[in-house]
Amino acid sequence: MEVTFQIPDDLASRVAATGDPSRRALEAFALEEFKAGHITQPELRRMLGLARIQMDGFLKSHGIYENVTIEDVERDLADLKACLGA
């Protein structure tokens, strides 16, 4: 799908000077859809063309952090200890 919108000419040059406005608009739209629960994280990643490793940084840069429980941390710690033979 292609979406277009109009920006007044006097604002367009200032908006474009701070980066690609098309990309910024896509990121803002996709992020809002993700926060609203309309798309999943894998769908967000696909929509933005990001690698899995880039997704965490993208979300953190927009103030979105994964909900991690103490059980998650304990499981990760146990897995790490098992890998290290401790």
GROMACS .gro file of C-alpha atoms in nm:
model
   86
    1MET     CA    1   0.000   0.000   0.000
    2GLU     CA    2   0.122   0.345  -0.077
    3VAL     CA    3   0.007   0.641   0.131
    4THR     CA    4   0.074   1.004   0.044
    5PHE     CA    5   0.006   1.329   0.223
    6GLN     CA    6   0.067   1.694   0.155
    7ILE     CA    7   0.305   1.917   0.352
    8PRO     CA    8   0.310   2.292   0.286
    9ASP     CA    9   0.617   2.387   0.082
   10ASP     CA   10   0.751   2.626   0.345
   11LEU     CA   11   0.755   2.341   0.599
   12ALA     CA   12   0.870   2.067   0.364
   13SER     CA   13   1.227   2.192   0.337
   14ARG     CA   14   1.264   2.216   0.715
   15VAL     CA   15   1.112   1.872   0.766
   16ALA     CA   16   1.335   1.719   0.498
   17ALA     CA   17   1.646   1.878   0.651
   18THR     CA   18   1.610   1.660   0.962
   19GLY     CA   19   1.603   1.330   0.773
   20ASP     CA   20   1.392   1.133   0.530
   21PRO     CA   21   1.033   1.239   0.606
   22SER     CA   22   0.888   0.935   0.431
   23ARG     CA   23   1.087   0.699   0.652
   24ARG     CA   24   1.005   0.895   0.966
   25ALA     CA   25   0.635   0.891   0.879
   26LEU     CA   26   0.645   0.514   0.819
   27GLU     CA   27   0.824   0.454   1.149
   28ALA     CA   28   0.580   0.673   1.341
   29PHE     CA   29   0.278   0.502   1.183
   30ALA     CA   30   0.417   0.152   1.235
   31LEU     CA   31   0.512   0.227   1.595
   32GLU     CA   32   0.164   0.356   1.675
   33GLU     CA   33   0.007   0.046   1.521
   34PHE     CA   34   0.239  -0.171   1.731
   35LYS     CA   35   0.165   0.019   2.053
   36ALA     CA   36  -0.208  -0.006   1.983
   37GLY     CA   37  -0.175  -0.383   1.946
   38HIS     CA   38  -0.278  -0.385   1.582
   39ILE     CA   39   0.046  -0.548   1.465
   40THR     CA   40   0.295  -0.781   1.632
   41GLN     CA   41   0.665  -0.721   1.681
   42PRO     CA   42   0.758  -0.950   1.388
   43GLU     CA   43   0.510  -0.760   1.171
   44LEU     CA   44   0.656  -0.428   1.286
   45ARG     CA   45   1.003  -0.553   1.200
   46ARG     CA   46   0.884  -0.666   0.856
   47MET     CA   47   0.700  -0.339   0.791
   48LEU     CA   48   1.016  -0.142   0.868
   49GLY     CA   49   1.254  -0.382   0.695
   50LEU     CA   50   1.464  -0.425   1.008
   51ALA     CA   51   1.674  -0.724   1.101
   52ARG     CA   52   1.579  -0.899   1.424
   53ILE     CA   53   1.891  -0.762   1.593
   54GLN     CA   54   1.792  -0.405   1.500
   55MET     CA   55   1.443  -0.429   1.650
   56ASP     CA   56   1.548  -0.404   2.015
   57GLY     CA   57   1.746  -0.087   1.948
   58PHE     CA   58   1.462   0.064   1.747
   59LEU     CA   59   1.210  -0.001   2.024
   60LYS     CA   60   1.443   0.127   2.297
   61SER     CA   61   1.511   0.444   2.098
   62HIS     CA   62   1.137   0.507   2.112
   63GLY     CA   63   1.104   0.432   2.483
   64ILE     CA   64   0.953   0.085   2.443
   65TYR     CA   65   1.105  -0.186   2.659
   66GLU     CA   66   1.019  -0.553   2.674
   67ASN     CA   67   0.838  -0.669   2.985
   68VAL     CA   68   1.088  -0.896   3.157
   69THR     CA   69   0.990  -1.087   3.469
   70ILE     CA   70   1.219  -1.216   3.742
   71GLU     CA   71   1.139  -1.564   3.612
   72ASP     CA   72   1.273  -1.465   3.269
   73VAL     CA   73   1.596  -1.341   3.426
   74GLU     CA   74   1.633  -1.654   3.640
   75ARG     CA   75   1.574  -1.878   3.337
   76ASP     CA   76   1.833  -1.684   3.134
   77LEU     CA   77   2.080  -1.708   3.421
   78ALA     CA   78   2.026  -2.084   3.452
   79ASP     CA   79   2.073  -2.122   3.075
   80LEU     CA   80   2.394  -1.920   3.088
   81LYS     CA   81   2.529  -2.123   3.378
   82ALA     CA   82   2.448  -2.446   3.190
   83CYS     CA   83   2.633  -2.319   2.882
   84LEU     CA   84   2.936  -2.225   3.089
   85GLY     CA   85   2.933  -2.555   3.275
   86ALA     CA   86   2.895  -2.385   3.612
   0.00000   0.00000   0.00000
